């Protein structure tokens, strides 16, 4: 990644910090280069730039964060690529396994995205939003049940958050009517249901939109990004090789949409 290079050479400096993730004593410690995480994360930049305890102890605690999701964030910090690999063979004839695999992938995407709120890392969230779109454009993504992730998304985000729109669009465009069978009365947040109804109405009204899934319409755009007027992470990358190619998420031979 361009941001890690100085005169074309990888330069992370020598200072490292410890990030303690999860509740003590069952926490997980991660060692990360300070320059790297400060450059990407406004939260770490603030925590380490003042004479706060975190800066002197070189230890930042994230007790509420999930260690598995933070591990994926660290992977992205060092590589620029989200580690949301496809599980198993998406063309397998074992439907039970297919449904299970899609749920694992979707859970990783959602947990990864929500983890991005701790470091307030917009580039990370936008990279995952793009991975989300790529994943959603695959025909077998309809096997997952996105609305089941509405509760954690709506409790961790505010109105207007792009990931809310993402999960609503996902539900609207990948689910059959029968998907609602067995959903408990209190399982879905009211705000999600309101957003879903509005999106459904808009879809019915707009003929052009009705025939064009957002997974294709918004691919390559900033529609689900959170950077507002700030520079998009894609523009920060000056080499094609460094742009996350989401085809690499898929094992060889199964990167088609057929
Ligand atoms: Zn963007």
PDB file of C-alpha atoms and ligand atoms in Angstrom:
ATOM      1  CA  UNK A   1       0.000   0.000   0.000  1.00  0.00           C
ATOM      2  CA  UNK A   2       1.205   3.441  -0.881  1.00  0.00           C
ATOM      3  CA  UNK A   3       0.705   4.757   2.641  1.00  0.00           C
ATOM      4  CA  UNK A   4       3.251   2.282   4.000  1.00  0.00           C
ATOM      5  CA  UNK A   5       5.983   3.230   1.598  1.00  0.00           C
ATOM      6  CA  UNK A   6       8.695   5.831   1.708  1.00  0.00           C
ATOM      7  CA  UNK A   7      10.564   6.334  -1.557  1.00  0.00           C
ATOM      8  CA  UNK A   8       9.081   3.078  -2.799  1.00  0.00           C
ATOM      9  CA  UNK A   9      10.335   1.087   0.184  1.00  0.00           C
ATOM     10  CA  UNK A  10       8.130  -0.331   2.909  1.00  0.00           C
ATOM     11  CA  UNK A  11       8.695   1.821   5.977  1.00  0.00           C
ATOM     12  CA  UNK A  12       6.806   1.135   9.182  1.00  0.00           C
ATOM     13  CA  UNK A  13       9.311   2.570  11.649  1.00  0.00           C
ATOM     14  CA  UNK A  14      10.384   0.678  14.743  1.00  0.00           C
ATOM     15  CA  UNK A  15       7.749   1.647  17.294  1.00  0.00           C
ATOM     16  CA  UNK A  16       5.078  -0.901  18.090  1.00  0.00           C
ATOM     17  CA  UNK A  17       2.090  -0.784  20.408  1.00  0.00           C
ATOM     18  CA  UNK A  18      -0.076  -3.412  22.052  1.00  0.00           C
ATOM     19  CA  UNK A  19      -3.800  -3.465  21.421  1.00  0.00           C
ATOM     20  CA  UNK A  20      -5.642  -5.453  24.081  1.00  0.00           C
ATOM     21  CA  UNK A  21      -8.912  -6.724  22.634  1.00  0.00           C
ATOM     22  CA  UNK A  22     -11.736  -8.216  24.710  1.00  0.00           C
ATOM     23  CA  UNK A  23     -12.455  -8.315  28.428  1.00  0.00           C
ATOM     24  CA  UNK A  24      -9.563  -9.089  30.745  1.00  0.00           C
ATOM     25  CA  UNK A  25      -8.441 -11.686  31.685  1.00  0.00           C
ATOM     26  CA  UNK A  26      -9.686 -13.515  28.575  1.00  0.00           C
ATOM     27  CA  UNK A  27      -8.401 -10.808  26.235  1.00  0.00           C
ATOM     28  CA  UNK A  28      -6.135 -11.159  23.184  1.00  0.00           C
ATOM     29  CA  UNK A  29      -3.098  -8.910  22.698  1.00  0.00           C
ATOM     30  CA  UNK A  30      -2.057  -7.723  19.228  1.00  0.00           C
ATOM     31  CA  UNK A  31       1.256  -6.080  18.430  1.00  0.00           C
ATOM     32  CA  UNK A  32       0.938  -3.471  15.695  1.00  0.00           C
ATOM     33  CA  UNK A  33       3.298  -0.882  14.211  1.00  0.00           C
ATOM     34  CA  UNK A  34       2.334   2.461  15.684  1.00  0.00           C
ATOM     35  CA  UNK A  35       2.874   4.494  12.498  1.00  0.00           C
ATOM     36  CA  UNK A  36       0.618   2.170  10.545  1.00  0.00           C
ATOM     37  CA  UNK A  37      -2.348   2.160  12.877  1.00  0.00           C
ATOM     38  CA  UNK A  38      -2.110   5.891  13.635  1.00  0.00           C
ATOM     39  CA  UNK A  39      -2.136   6.759   9.971  1.00  0.00           C
ATOM     40  CA  UNK A  40      -5.244   4.705   9.306  1.00  0.00           C
ATOM     41  CA  UNK A  41      -7.225   5.197  12.492  1.00  0.00           C
ATOM     42  CA  UNK A  42      -8.316   8.579  13.941  1.00  0.00           C
ATOM     43  CA  UNK A  43      -9.048   6.813  17.232  1.00  0.00           C
ATOM     44  CA  UNK A  44      -5.490   5.474  17.624  1.00  0.00           C
ATOM     45  CA  UNK A  45      -4.044   8.733  16.372  1.00  0.00           C
ATOM     46  CA  UNK A  46      -5.863  10.594  19.158  1.00  0.00           C
ATOM     47  CA  UNK A  47      -5.093   7.989  21.836  1.00  0.00           C
ATOM     48  CA  UNK A  48      -1.351   7.911  21.091  1.00  0.00           C
ATOM     49  CA  UNK A  49      -0.645  11.518  20.229  1.00  0.00           C
ATOM     50  CA  UNK A  50      -1.304  13.013  23.668  1.00  0.00           C
ATOM     51  CA  UNK A  51       0.151  12.407  27.067  1.00  0.00           C
ATOM     52  CA  UNK A  52      -2.559   9.965  27.914  1.00  0.00           C
ATOM     53  CA  UNK A  53      -1.937   6.717  29.715  1.00  0.00           C
ATOM     54  CA  UNK A  54      -2.239   4.823  26.430  1.00  0.00           C
ATOM     55  CA  UNK A  55       0.629   6.821  24.913  1.00  0.00           C
ATOM     56  CA  UNK A  56       2.996   6.317  27.838  1.00  0.00           C
ATOM     57  CA  UNK A  57       2.145   2.660  28.447  1.00  0.00           C
ATOM     58  CA  UNK A  58       1.985   1.922  24.700  1.00  0.00           C
ATOM     59  CA  UNK A  59      -1.113  -0.105  25.403  1.00  0.00           C
ATOM     60  CA  UNK A  60      -4.603   0.580  24.037  1.00  0.00           C
ATOM     61  CA  UNK A  61      -7.530  -1.429  25.349  1.00  0.00           C
ATOM     62  CA  UNK A  62     -10.629  -2.274  23.331  1.00  0.00           C
ATOM     63  CA  UNK A  63     -12.610  -4.343  25.858  1.00  0.00           C
ATOM     64  CA  UNK A  64     -15.836  -4.359  23.847  1.00  0.00           C
ATOM     65  CA  UNK A  65     -14.257  -5.352  20.518  1.00  0.00           C
ATOM     66  CA  UNK A  66     -14.123  -8.887  19.131  1.00  0.00           C
ATOM     67  CA  UNK A  67     -10.643 -10.416  18.866  1.00  0.00           C
ATOM     68  CA  UNK A  68     -11.423 -12.445  15.762  1.00  0.00           C
ATOM     69  CA  UNK A  69     -12.719  -9.368  13.949  1.00  0.00           C
ATOM     70  CA  UNK A  70      -9.734  -7.307  15.111  1.00  0.00           C
ATOM     71  CA  UNK A  71      -7.409  -9.953  13.707  1.00  0.00           C
ATOM     72  CA  UNK A  72      -8.984  -9.362  10.282  1.00  0.00           C
ATOM     73  CA  UNK A  73      -8.516  -5.617  10.736  1.00  0.00           C
ATOM     74  CA  UNK A  74      -4.806  -6.118  11.433  1.00  0.00           C
ATOM     75  CA  UNK A  75      -4.565  -8.293   8.331  1.00  0.00           C
ATOM     76  CA  UNK A  76      -6.106  -5.471   6.283  1.00  0.00           C
ATOM     77  CA  UNK A  77      -3.834  -2.854   7.880  1.00  0.00           C
ATOM     78  CA  UNK A  78      -0.741  -4.715   6.698  1.00  0.00           C
ATOM     79  CA  UNK A  79      -1.997  -5.943   3.327  1.00  0.00           C
ATOM     80  CA  UNK A  80      -4.783  -3.579   2.232  1.00  0.00           C
ATOM     81  CA  UNK A  81      -6.931  -6.599   1.452  1.00  0.00           C
ATOM     82  CA  UNK A  82      -9.908  -7.777   3.487  1.00  0.00           C
ATOM     83  CA  UNK A  83      -9.612 -11.378   4.596  1.00  0.00           C
ATOM     84  CA  UNK A  84     -13.163 -12.469   3.790  1.00  0.00           C
ATOM     85  CA  UNK A  85     -12.490 -15.625   1.914  1.00  0.00           C
ATOM     86  CA  UNK A  86     -15.187 -17.800   0.530  1.00  0.00           C
ATOM     87  CA  UNK A  87     -15.823 -20.862   2.635  1.00  0.00           C
ATOM     88  CA  UNK A  88     -16.017 -24.281   0.993  1.00  0.00           C
ATOM     89  CA  UNK A  89     -17.276 -24.826  -2.548  1.00  0.00           C
ATOM     90  CA  UNK A  90     -20.175 -22.483  -3.454  1.00  0.00           C
ATOM     91  CA  UNK A  91     -21.255 -24.923  -6.183  1.00  0.00           C
ATOM     92  CA  UNK A  92     -21.542 -27.871  -3.834  1.00  0.00           C
ATOM     93  CA  UNK A  93     -24.786 -29.865  -4.021  1.00  0.00           C
ATOM     94  CA  UNK A  94     -24.996 -30.027  -0.228  1.00  0.00           C
ATOM     95  CA  UNK A  95     -27.507 -27.221   0.413  1.00  0.00           C
ATOM     96  CA  UNK A  96     -27.248 -27.377   4.197  1.00  0.00           C
ATOM     97  CA  UNK A  97     -23.504 -26.854   3.968  1.00  0.00           C
ATOM     98  CA  UNK A  98     -23.955 -24.070   1.389  1.00  0.00           C
ATOM     99  CA  UNK A  99     -26.314 -22.152   3.678  1.00  0.00           C
ATOM    100  CA  UNK A 100     -23.931 -22.611   6.595  1.00  0.00           C
ATOM    101  CA  UNK A 101     -20.940 -21.402   4.562  1.00  0.00           C
ATOM    102  CA  UNK A 102     -22.757 -18.299   3.298  1.00  0.00           C
ATOM    103  CA  UNK A 103     -23.740 -17.407   6.866  1.00  0.00           C
ATOM    104  CA  UNK A 104     -20.120 -17.670   8.014  1.00  0.00           C
ATOM    105  CA  UNK A 105     -19.034 -15.300   5.244  1.00  0.00           C
ATOM    106  CA  UNK A 106     -21.801 -12.809   5.924  1.00  0.00           C
ATOM    107  CA  UNK A 107     -21.080 -12.862   9.656  1.00  0.00           C
ATOM    108  CA  UNK A 108     -17.416 -12.111   8.944  1.00  0.00           C
ATOM    109  CA  UNK A 109     -18.377  -9.187   6.718  1.00  0.00           C
ATOM    110  CA  UNK A 110     -20.782  -7.718   9.275  1.00  0.00           C
ATOM    111  CA  UNK A 111     -18.508  -8.236  12.290  1.00  0.00           C
ATOM    112  CA  UNK A 112     -15.568  -6.829  10.336  1.00  0.00           C
ATOM    113  CA  UNK A 113     -17.512  -3.760   9.314  1.00  0.00           C
ATOM    114  CA  UNK A 114     -18.787  -3.074  12.835  1.00  0.00           C
ATOM    115  CA  UNK A 115     -15.275  -3.568  14.257  1.00  0.00           C
ATOM    116  CA  UNK A 116     -14.217  -0.654  12.037  1.00  0.00           C
ATOM    117  CA  UNK A 117     -16.152   1.677  14.356  1.00  0.00           C
ATOM    118  CA  UNK A 118     -13.652   1.140  17.193  1.00  0.00           C
ATOM    119  CA  UNK A 119     -10.646   2.500  15.306  1.00  0.00           C
ATOM    120  CA  UNK A 120     -13.044   4.835  13.392  1.00  0.00           C
ATOM    121  CA  UNK A 121     -11.351   3.608  10.266  1.00  0.00           C
ATOM    122  CA  UNK A 122     -13.389   4.778   7.309  1.00  0.00           C
ATOM    123  CA  UNK A 123     -11.062   3.265   4.681  1.00  0.00           C
ATOM    124  CA  UNK A 124     -11.469  -0.147   6.286  1.00  0.00           C
ATOM    125  CA  UNK A 125     -15.244   0.119   6.389  1.00  0.00           C
ATOM    126  CA  UNK A 126     -15.365   1.282   2.777  1.00  0.00           C
ATOM    127  CA  UNK A 127     -13.141  -1.598   1.679  1.00  0.00           C
ATOM    128  CA  UNK A 128     -15.493  -4.000   3.429  1.00  0.00           C
ATOM    129  CA  UNK A 129     -18.545  -2.308   1.900  1.00  0.00           C
ATOM    130  CA  UNK A 130     -16.993  -2.998  -1.522  1.00  0.00           C
ATOM    131  CA  UNK A 131     -16.293  -6.604  -0.538  1.00  0.00           C
ATOM    132  CA  UNK A 132     -19.917  -6.821   0.616  1.00  0.00           C
ATOM    133  CA  UNK A 133     -21.127  -5.665  -2.814  1.00  0.00           C
ATOM    134  CA  UNK A 134     -18.889  -8.077  -4.625  1.00  0.00           C
ATOM    135  CA  UNK A 135     -20.044 -10.914  -2.445  1.00  0.00           C
ATOM    136  CA  UNK A 136     -23.699  -9.883  -2.854  1.00  0.00           C
ATOM    137  CA  UNK A 137     -23.401  -9.918  -6.633  1.00  0.00           C
ATOM    138  CA  UNK A 138     -22.691 -13.657  -6.543  1.00  0.00           C
ATOM    139  CA  UNK A 139     -25.844 -15.649  -7.148  1.00  0.00           C
ATOM    140  CA  UNK A 140     -25.338 -17.937  -4.182  1.00  0.00           C
ATOM    141  CA  UNK A 141     -25.297 -15.039  -1.701  1.00  0.00           C
ATOM    142  CA  UNK A 142     -29.118 -15.447  -1.683  1.00  0.00           C
ATOM    143  CA  UNK A 143     -28.587 -18.484   0.522  1.00  0.00           C
ATOM    144  CA  UNK A 144     -27.632 -16.291   3.487  1.00  0.00           C
ATOM    145  CA  UNK A 145     -30.229 -14.436   5.539  1.00  0.00           C
ATOM    146  CA  UNK A 146     -28.973 -10.849   5.815  1.00  0.00           C
ATOM    147  CA  UNK A 147     -31.873  -9.599   7.937  1.00  0.00           C
ATOM    148  CA  UNK A 148     -30.626 -11.798  10.767  1.00  0.00           C
ATOM    149  CA  UNK A 149     -27.731  -9.338  11.053  1.00  0.00           C
ATOM    150  CA  UNK A 150     -30.016  -6.306  11.246  1.00  0.00           C
ATOM    151  CA  UNK A 151     -30.139  -6.313  15.065  1.00  0.00           C
ATOM    152  CA  UNK A 152     -26.359  -5.903  15.672  1.00  0.00           C
ATOM    153  CA  UNK A 153     -26.045  -3.458  12.773  1.00  0.00           C
ATOM    154  CA  UNK A 154     -28.903  -1.240  13.925  1.00  0.00           C
ATOM    155  CA  UNK A 155     -27.810  -1.269  17.571  1.00  0.00           C
ATOM    156  CA  UNK A 156     -24.233  -0.260  16.645  1.00  0.00           C
ATOM    157  CA  UNK A 157     -24.948   2.406  14.019  1.00  0.00           C
ATOM    158  CA  UNK A 158     -26.993   5.563  13.613  1.00  0.00           C
ATOM    159  CA  UNK A 159     -29.638   6.580  11.087  1.00  0.00           C
ATOM    160  CA  UNK A 160     -28.174   7.134   7.648  1.00  0.00           C
ATOM    161  CA  UNK A 161     -25.248   4.719   8.156  1.00  0.00           C
ATOM    162  CA  UNK A 162     -24.299   3.153   4.801  1.00  0.00           C
ATOM    163  CA  UNK A 163     -24.183  -0.339   6.311  1.00  0.00           C
ATOM    164  CA  UNK A 164     -27.855  -0.013   7.260  1.00  0.00           C
ATOM    165  CA  UNK A 165     -28.722   0.680   3.636  1.00  0.00           C
ATOM    166  CA  UNK A 166     -26.468  -2.182   2.609  1.00  0.00           C
ATOM    167  CA  UNK A 167     -28.242  -4.749   4.795  1.00  0.00           C
ATOM    168  CA  UNK A 168     -31.672  -3.464   3.716  1.00  0.00           C
ATOM    169  CA  UNK A 169     -30.709  -3.695   0.025  1.00  0.00           C
ATOM    170  CA  UNK A 170     -29.227  -7.110   0.627  1.00  0.00           C
ATOM    171  CA  UNK A 171     -32.469  -8.333   2.153  1.00  0.00           C
ATOM    172  CA  UNK A 172     -34.575  -6.747  -0.558  1.00  0.00           C
ATOM    173  CA  UNK A 173     -32.581  -8.091  -3.474  1.00  0.00           C
ATOM    174  CA  UNK A 174     -31.492 -11.544  -2.349  1.00  0.00           C
ATOM    175  CA  UNK A 175     -34.381 -12.909  -0.296  1.00  0.00           C
ATOM    176  CA  UNK A 176     -37.488 -14.801  -1.311  1.00  0.00           C
ATOM    177  CA  UNK A 177     -40.812 -14.155   0.448  1.00  0.00           C
ATOM    178  CA  UNK A 178     -40.525 -17.467   2.254  1.00  0.00           C
ATOM    179  CA  UNK A 179     -37.361 -16.259   3.990  1.00  0.00           C
ATOM    180  CA  UNK A 180     -39.530 -14.561   6.616  1.00  0.00           C
ATOM    181  CA  UNK A 181     -40.999 -17.874   7.777  1.00  0.00           C
ATOM    182  CA  UNK A 182     -39.997 -18.551  11.339  1.00  0.00           C
ATOM    183  CA  UNK A 183     -38.780 -15.025  12.083  1.00  0.00           C
ATOM    184  CA  UNK A 184     -39.758 -14.126  15.660  1.00  0.00           C
ATOM    185  CA  UNK A 185     -41.961 -11.068  16.356  1.00  0.00           C
ATOM    186  CA  UNK A 186     -39.215  -9.286  18.276  1.00  0.00           C
ATOM    187  CA  UNK A 187     -36.300 -10.465  16.182  1.00  0.00           C
ATOM    188  CA  UNK A 188     -36.005  -7.462  13.855  1.00  0.00           C
ATOM    189  CA  UNK A 189     -35.447  -3.832  14.900  1.00  0.00           C
ATOM    190  CA  UNK A 190     -38.333  -1.472  14.080  1.00  0.00           C
ATOM    191  CA  UNK A 191     -35.981   0.953  12.334  1.00  0.00           C
ATOM    192  CA  UNK A 192     -34.833  -1.856  10.025  1.00  0.00           C
ATOM    193  CA  UNK A 193     -38.430  -2.782   9.155  1.00  0.00           C
ATOM    194  CA  UNK A 194     -39.248   0.886   8.391  1.00  0.00           C
ATOM    195  CA  UNK A 195     -36.163   1.193   6.162  1.00  0.00           C
ATOM    196  CA  UNK A 196     -37.059  -2.066   4.449  1.00  0.00           C
ATOM    197  CA  UNK A 197     -40.628  -0.936   3.705  1.00  0.00           C
ATOM    198  CA  UNK A 198     -39.362   2.382   2.277  1.00  0.00           C
ATOM    199  CA  UNK A 199     -36.792   0.580   0.106  1.00  0.00           C
ATOM    200  CA  UNK A 200     -39.401  -1.910  -1.091  1.00  0.00           C
ATOM    201  CA  UNK A 201     -41.750   0.908  -2.021  1.00  0.00           C
ATOM    202  CA  UNK A 202     -38.982   2.756  -3.887  1.00  0.00           C
ATOM    203  CA  UNK A 203     -38.088  -0.427  -5.752  1.00  0.00           C
ATOM    204  CA  UNK A 204     -41.727  -0.951  -6.819  1.00  0.00           C
ATOM    205  CA  UNK A 205     -42.035   2.654  -7.947  1.00  0.00           C
ATOM    206  CA  UNK A 206     -38.797   2.930  -9.924  1.00  0.00           C
ATOM    207  CA  UNK A 207     -38.920   0.674 -12.974  1.00  0.00           C
ATOM    208  CA  UNK A 208     -35.276   1.276 -13.904  1.00  0.00           C
ATOM    209  CA  UNK A 209     -34.077   0.498 -10.383  1.00  0.00           C
ATOM    210  CA  UNK A 210     -36.317  -2.567 -10.220  1.00  0.00           C
ATOM    211  CA  UNK A 211     -34.398  -4.182 -13.055  1.00  0.00           C
ATOM    212  CA  UNK A 212     -30.964  -3.290 -11.822  1.00  0.00           C
ATOM    213  CA  UNK A 213     -29.631  -4.763  -8.626  1.00  0.00           C
ATOM    214  CA  UNK A 214     -27.650  -2.325  -6.454  1.00  0.00           C
ATOM    215  CA  UNK A 215     -24.861  -4.911  -6.370  1.00  0.00           C
ATOM    216  CA  UNK A 216     -24.196  -4.091 -10.013  1.00  0.00           C
ATOM    217  CA  UNK A 217     -25.497  -0.515 -10.102  1.00  0.00           C
ATOM    218  CA  UNK A 218     -23.319   0.706  -7.258  1.00  0.00           C
ATOM    219  CA  UNK A 219     -20.256  -1.509  -7.767  1.00  0.00           C
ATOM    220  CA  UNK A 220     -17.175   0.675  -8.168  1.00  0.00           C
ATOM    221  CA  UNK A 221     -19.002   3.756  -6.822  1.00  0.00           C
ATOM    222  CA  UNK A 222     -18.933   5.416  -3.397  1.00  0.00           C
ATOM    223  CA  UNK A 223     -22.637   4.828  -2.786  1.00  0.00           C
ATOM    224  CA  UNK A 224     -22.155   2.721   0.365  1.00  0.00           C
ATOM    225  CA  UNK A 225     -18.959   4.452   1.491  1.00  0.00           C
ATOM    226  CA  UNK A 226     -18.728   6.512   4.675  1.00  0.00           C
ATOM    227  CA  UNK A 227     -15.916   8.939   3.742  1.00  0.00           C
ATOM    228  CA  UNK A 228     -18.295  11.810   2.727  1.00  0.00           C
ATOM    229  CA  UNK A 229     -16.104  14.641   1.421  1.00  0.00           C
ATOM    230  CA  UNK A 230     -12.832  12.954   2.390  1.00  0.00           C
ATOM    231  CA  UNK A 231     -10.747  11.125  -0.178  1.00  0.00           C
ATOM    232  CA  UNK A 232     -11.901   7.646  -1.126  1.00  0.00           C
ATOM    233  CA  UNK A 233      -9.472   4.871  -0.207  1.00  0.00           C
ATOM    234  CA  UNK A 234      -9.355   3.893  -3.872  1.00  0.00           C
ATOM    235  CA  UNK A 235      -7.868   7.263  -4.772  1.00  0.00           C
ATOM    236  CA  UNK A 236      -5.158   6.837  -2.150  1.00  0.00           C
ATOM    237  CA  UNK A 237      -3.921   3.803  -4.009  1.00  0.00           C
ATOM    238  CA  UNK A 238      -1.731   4.615  -6.959  1.00  0.00           C
ATOM    239  CA  UNK A 239      -0.978   1.137  -8.194  1.00  0.00           C
ATOM    240  CA  UNK A 240      -3.575  -1.182  -9.702  1.00  0.00           C
ATOM    241  CA  UNK A 241      -1.836  -4.046  -7.943  1.00  0.00           C
ATOM    242  CA  UNK A 242      -2.723  -2.536  -4.576  1.00  0.00           C
ATOM    243  CA  UNK A 243      -6.453  -2.134  -5.163  1.00  0.00           C
ATOM    244  CA  UNK A 244      -8.263  -4.986  -3.438  1.00  0.00           C
ATOM    245  CA  UNK A 245      -9.306  -7.305  -6.238  1.00  0.00           C
ATOM    246  CA  UNK A 246     -12.289  -9.051  -4.868  1.00  0.00           C
ATOM    247  CA  UNK A 247     -11.950 -11.880  -7.323  1.00  0.00           C
ATOM    248  CA  UNK A 248      -9.106 -12.960  -5.076  1.00  0.00           C
ATOM    249  CA  UNK A 249     -11.743 -13.584  -2.406  1.00  0.00           C
ATOM    250  CA  UNK A 250     -12.893 -16.517  -4.424  1.00  0.00           C
ATOM    251  CA  UNK A 251     -10.979 -19.724  -4.872  1.00  0.00           C
ATOM    252  CA  UNK A 252      -9.735 -20.367  -8.396  1.00  0.00           C
ATOM    253  CA  UNK A 253     -12.404 -21.481 -10.847  1.00  0.00           C
ATOM    254  CA  UNK A 254     -15.414 -20.238  -8.902  1.00  0.00           C
ATOM    255  CA  UNK A 255     -15.212 -16.514  -9.513  1.00  0.00           C
ATOM    256  CA  UNK A 256     -18.064 -16.477 -12.027  1.00  0.00           C
ATOM    257  CA  UNK A 257     -21.623 -15.264 -11.536  1.00  0.00           C
ATOM    258  CA  UNK A 258     -23.267 -17.986 -13.551  1.00  0.00           C
TER     259      UNK A 258
HETATM  260 ZN1  LIG B   1     -15.426   6.068  -1.933  1.00  0.00          ZN
END
